[in-house]
Amino acid sequence: MYQQSPLCNKDELTLWSCKTGKHIYSLCSSHVVTRTSGYIQYRASKHGKVVFTYPTVKRPPLGLFVYYSYGNGNASVEFTSNGYGYTLSDPLRDKSSIFVTAPAPSRKQTEIRCGGNQTLQINYTMRLMYDSGVWESN
């Protein structure tokens, strides 16, 4: 069962969400996603106003996102926008985080700590990532 994020529309799934103070970060998707249809979209808000969307238009996620599932139960989704790397980390036995890595040469990494999610390990999420072609083997 997915808990609905205020950043995802009622006809969308909230695959992952993080609330910290004045910010909300969410990974939203259509109910069906394949290599050629549906979409996954990352959204970030401050004070309830969406300030960042990736990708800016809804489109199939192949080539935009990479999903990893690890043997220890952890999972993550990664993407790059304007040279910044984003990792939505969802450990099975710890709190979720967002890691933002600045472009070279600094490569400075910032961590945004979230609450517990464990939504990237849900069977439907895993199936959606596989069907969309973004699941990467380790």
PDB file of C-alpha atoms in Angstrom:
ATOM      1  CA  MET A   1       0.000   0.000   0.000  1.00  0.00           C
ATOM      2  CA  TYR A   2       1.347   3.377  -0.992  1.00  0.00           C
ATOM      3  CA  GLN A   3       0.830   6.429   1.189  1.00  0.00           C
ATOM      4  CA  GLN A   4      -0.278   9.334  -1.008  1.00  0.00           C
ATOM      5  CA  SER A   5       2.059  12.326  -1.267  1.00  0.00           C
ATOM      6  CA  PRO A   6       0.570  15.799  -1.713  1.00  0.00           C
ATOM      7  CA  LEU A   7       2.979  16.177  -4.659  1.00  0.00           C
ATOM      8  CA  CYS A   8       1.456  13.252  -6.562  1.00  0.00           C
ATOM      9  CA  ASN A   9      -1.931  13.579  -8.239  1.00  0.00           C
ATOM     10  CA  LYS A  10      -4.803  11.366  -7.094  1.00  0.00           C
ATOM     11  CA  ASP A  11      -4.519   9.284 -10.282  1.00  0.00           C
ATOM     12  CA  GLU A  12      -0.791   8.642  -9.632  1.00  0.00           C
ATOM     13  CA  LEU A  13       1.155   6.302  -7.376  1.00  0.00           C
ATOM     14  CA  THR A  14       3.504   7.721  -4.757  1.00  0.00           C
ATOM     15  CA  LEU A  15       6.449   5.348  -5.147  1.00  0.00           C
ATOM     16  CA  TRP A  16       8.587   7.115  -2.540  1.00  0.00           C
ATOM     17  CA  SER A  17       8.251  10.257  -0.433  1.00  0.00           C
ATOM     18  CA  CYS A  18      10.275  12.236   2.088  1.00  0.00           C
ATOM     19  CA  LYS A  19       9.158  15.130   4.276  1.00  0.00           C
ATOM     20  CA  THR A  20      11.717  17.277   6.072  1.00  0.00           C
ATOM     21  CA  GLY A  21      10.678  20.544   7.668  1.00  0.00           C
ATOM     22  CA  LYS A  22       9.411  22.834   4.905  1.00  0.00           C
ATOM     23  CA  HIS A  23      10.300  20.419   2.073  1.00  0.00           C
ATOM     24  CA  ILE A  24       8.591  17.415   0.522  1.00  0.00           C
ATOM     25  CA  TYR A  25      10.288  15.176  -2.043  1.00  0.00           C
ATOM     26  CA  SER A  26       8.317  12.532  -3.949  1.00  0.00           C
ATOM     27  CA  LEU A  27       8.658  10.008  -6.731  1.00  0.00           C
ATOM     28  CA  CYS A  28       5.328   9.851  -8.570  1.00  0.00           C
ATOM     29  CA  SER A  29       4.259   7.555 -11.400  1.00  0.00           C
ATOM     30  CA  SER A  30       1.400   6.472 -13.559  1.00  0.00           C
ATOM     31  CA  HIS A  31      -0.174   3.170 -12.471  1.00  0.00           C
ATOM     32  CA  VAL A  32       1.253   1.339 -15.473  1.00  0.00           C
ATOM     33  CA  VAL A  33       4.762   2.024 -16.740  1.00  0.00           C
ATOM     34  CA  THR A  34       6.517   0.191 -19.559  1.00  0.00           C
ATOM     35  CA  ARG A  35       9.523   0.945 -21.723  1.00  0.00           C
ATOM     36  CA  THR A  36       7.314   2.954 -24.103  1.00  0.00           C
ATOM     37  CA  SER A  37       4.384   4.228 -22.031  1.00  0.00           C
ATOM     38  CA  GLY A  38       3.590   5.734 -18.662  1.00  0.00           C
ATOM     39  CA  TYR A  39       5.974   7.852 -16.614  1.00  0.00           C
ATOM     40  CA  ILE A  40       7.923   8.325 -13.409  1.00  0.00           C
ATOM     41  CA  GLN A  41       8.554  11.846 -12.185  1.00  0.00           C
ATOM     42  CA  TYR A  42      10.510  13.224  -9.204  1.00  0.00           C
ATOM     43  CA  ARG A  43       9.081  16.339  -7.567  1.00  0.00           C
ATOM     44  CA  ALA A  44      10.390  18.596  -4.794  1.00  0.00           C
ATOM     45  CA  SER A  45       8.454  21.318  -2.998  1.00  0.00           C
ATOM     46  CA  LYS A  46       9.162  24.056  -0.492  1.00  0.00           C
ATOM     47  CA  HIS A  47       6.317  25.502   1.572  1.00  0.00           C
ATOM     48  CA  GLY A  48       3.859  23.502  -0.567  1.00  0.00           C
ATOM     49  CA  LYS A  49       5.041  24.928  -3.914  1.00  0.00           C
ATOM     50  CA  VAL A  50       6.728  22.586  -6.404  1.00  0.00           C
ATOM     51  CA  VAL A  51      10.223  23.977  -7.042  1.00  0.00           C
ATOM     52  CA  PHE A  52      11.832  21.113  -8.989  1.00  0.00           C
ATOM     53  CA  THR A  53      10.481  18.440 -11.337  1.00  0.00           C
ATOM     54  CA  TYR A  54      12.476  15.751 -13.148  1.00  0.00           C
ATOM     55  CA  PRO A  55      11.904  15.140 -15.942  1.00  0.00           C
ATOM     56  CA  THR A  56      10.001  18.316 -16.709  1.00  0.00           C
ATOM     57  CA  VAL A  57       7.562  16.444 -18.972  1.00  0.00           C
ATOM     58  CA  LYS A  58       5.888  13.123 -18.190  1.00  0.00           C
ATOM     59  CA  ARG A  59       7.511  10.397 -20.281  1.00  0.00           C
ATOM     60  CA  PRO A  60       8.659   6.766 -19.970  1.00  0.00           C
ATOM     61  CA  PRO A  61      11.561   6.515 -17.489  1.00  0.00           C
ATOM     62  CA  LEU A  62      13.931   4.379 -19.581  1.00  0.00           C
ATOM     63  CA  GLY A  63      17.195   6.314 -19.886  1.00  0.00           C
ATOM     64  CA  LEU A  64      16.164   8.795 -17.179  1.00  0.00           C
ATOM     65  CA  PHE A  65      16.138   6.746 -13.959  1.00  0.00           C
ATOM     66  CA  VAL A  66      18.056   3.723 -12.703  1.00  0.00           C
ATOM     67  CA  TYR A  67      16.617   1.421 -10.013  1.00  0.00           C
ATOM     68  CA  TYR A  68      18.837  -0.792  -7.850  1.00  0.00           C
ATOM     69  CA  SER A  69      17.725  -3.598  -5.558  1.00  0.00           C
ATOM     70  CA  TYR A  70      20.394  -5.066  -3.300  1.00  0.00           C
ATOM     71  CA  GLY A  71      20.643  -8.522  -1.736  1.00  0.00           C
ATOM     72  CA  ASN A  72      20.345  -7.056   1.780  1.00  0.00           C
ATOM     73  CA  GLY A  73      16.885  -5.644   0.976  1.00  0.00           C
ATOM     74  CA  ASN A  74      17.992  -2.067   0.307  1.00  0.00           C
ATOM     75  CA  ALA A  75      16.816  -0.250  -2.827  1.00  0.00           C
ATOM     76  CA  SER A  76      17.546   3.053  -4.542  1.00  0.00           C
ATOM     77  CA  VAL A  77      16.570   5.153  -7.532  1.00  0.00           C
ATOM     78  CA  GLU A  78      19.142   7.372  -9.231  1.00  0.00           C
ATOM     79  CA  PHE A  79      18.996  10.131 -11.810  1.00  0.00           C
ATOM     80  CA  THR A  80      21.056  13.104 -13.020  1.00  0.00           C
ATOM     81  CA  SER A  81      19.797  16.615 -13.725  1.00  0.00           C
ATOM     82  CA  ASN A  82      21.942  19.598 -14.764  1.00  0.00           C
ATOM     83  CA  GLY A  83      25.100  17.782 -13.683  1.00  0.00           C
ATOM     84  CA  TYR A  84      23.789  16.988 -10.190  1.00  0.00           C
ATOM     85  CA  GLY A  85      23.396  13.354  -9.211  1.00  0.00           C
ATOM     86  CA  TYR A  86      20.388  12.347  -7.107  1.00  0.00           C
ATOM     87  CA  THR A  87      20.042   9.079  -5.197  1.00  0.00           C
ATOM     88  CA  LEU A  88      16.816   8.220  -3.392  1.00  0.00           C
ATOM     89  CA  SER A  89      18.081   5.659  -0.901  1.00  0.00           C
ATOM     90  CA  ASP A  90      15.597   3.335   0.789  1.00  0.00           C
ATOM     91  CA  PRO A  91      17.394   0.986   3.209  1.00  0.00           C
ATOM     92  CA  LEU A  92      15.392  -1.900   4.596  1.00  0.00           C
ATOM     93  CA  ARG A  93      16.654  -1.416   8.160  1.00  0.00           C
ATOM     94  CA  ASP A  94      17.320   2.320   8.382  1.00  0.00           C
ATOM     95  CA  LYS A  95      15.781   5.655   7.472  1.00  0.00           C
ATOM     96  CA  SER A  96      15.565   6.785   3.882  1.00  0.00           C
ATOM     97  CA  SER A  97      17.756   9.570   2.510  1.00  0.00           C
ATOM     98  CA  ILE A  98      18.304  11.660  -0.565  1.00  0.00           C
ATOM     99  CA  PHE A  99      21.919  12.099  -1.606  1.00  0.00           C
ATOM    100  CA  VAL A 100      22.645  15.020  -3.922  1.00  0.00           C
ATOM    101  CA  THR A 101      26.089  15.088  -5.529  1.00  0.00           C
ATOM    102  CA  ALA A 102      27.338  18.336  -7.070  1.00  0.00           C
ATOM    103  CA  PRO A 103      28.988  18.310 -10.499  1.00  0.00           C
ATOM    104  CA  ALA A 104      32.755  17.965 -10.887  1.00  0.00           C
ATOM    105  CA  PRO A 105      35.168  19.211  -9.798  1.00  0.00           C
ATOM    106  CA  SER A 106      33.740  19.566  -6.265  1.00  0.00           C
ATOM    107  CA  ARG A 107      31.572  16.400  -6.229  1.00  0.00           C
ATOM    108  CA  LYS A 108      30.386  17.565  -2.801  1.00  0.00           C
ATOM    109  CA  GLN A 109      27.632  15.298  -1.497  1.00  0.00           C
ATOM    110  CA  THR A 110      24.711  16.491   0.618  1.00  0.00           C
ATOM    111  CA  GLU A 111      22.464  14.088   2.503  1.00  0.00           C
ATOM    112  CA  ILE A 112      18.839  14.862   3.272  1.00  0.00           C
ATOM    113  CA  ARG A 113      17.617  12.496   6.008  1.00  0.00           C
ATOM    114  CA  CYS A 114      14.048  11.227   5.775  1.00  0.00           C
ATOM    115  CA  GLY A 115      11.840   8.922   7.781  1.00  0.00           C
ATOM    116  CA  GLY A 116      11.395   5.226   7.133  1.00  0.00           C
ATOM    117  CA  ASN A 117       9.845   4.391   3.783  1.00  0.00           C
ATOM    118  CA  GLN A 118      10.548   0.887   2.495  1.00  0.00           C
ATOM    119  CA  THR A 119       8.341   1.629  -0.507  1.00  0.00           C
ATOM    120  CA  LEU A 120      11.017   0.988  -3.142  1.00  0.00           C
ATOM    121  CA  GLN A 121      11.010  -2.661  -2.020  1.00  0.00           C
ATOM    122  CA  ILE A 122       7.263  -3.199  -2.527  1.00  0.00           C
ATOM    123  CA  ASN A 123       6.624  -5.915  -5.103  1.00  0.00           C
ATOM    124  CA  TYR A 124       4.533  -3.622  -7.323  1.00  0.00           C
ATOM    125  CA  THR A 125       7.298  -0.971  -7.335  1.00  0.00           C
ATOM    126  CA  MET A 126       9.857  -3.603  -8.232  1.00  0.00           C
ATOM    127  CA  ARG A 127       7.636  -4.927 -11.026  1.00  0.00           C
ATOM    128  CA  LEU A 128       7.047  -1.399 -12.340  1.00  0.00           C
ATOM    129  CA  MET A 129      10.825  -0.730 -12.381  1.00  0.00           C
ATOM    130  CA  TYR A 130      11.446  -4.011 -14.199  1.00  0.00           C
ATOM    131  CA  ASP A 131       8.662  -3.447 -16.756  1.00  0.00           C
ATOM    132  CA  SER A 132       9.914   0.082 -17.466  1.00  0.00           C
ATOM    133  CA  GLY A 133      13.452  -1.156 -18.137  1.00  0.00           C
ATOM    134  CA  VAL A 134      15.162   0.924 -15.420  1.00  0.00           C
ATOM    135  CA  TRP A 135      16.075  -2.029 -13.104  1.00  0.00           C
ATOM    136  CA  GLU A 136      19.855  -2.394 -13.052  1.00  0.00           C
ATOM    137  CA  SER A 137      21.449  -5.668 -11.893  1.00  0.00           C
ATOM    138  CA  ASN A 138      24.192  -5.612  -9.263  1.00  0.00           C
TER     139      ASN A 138
END
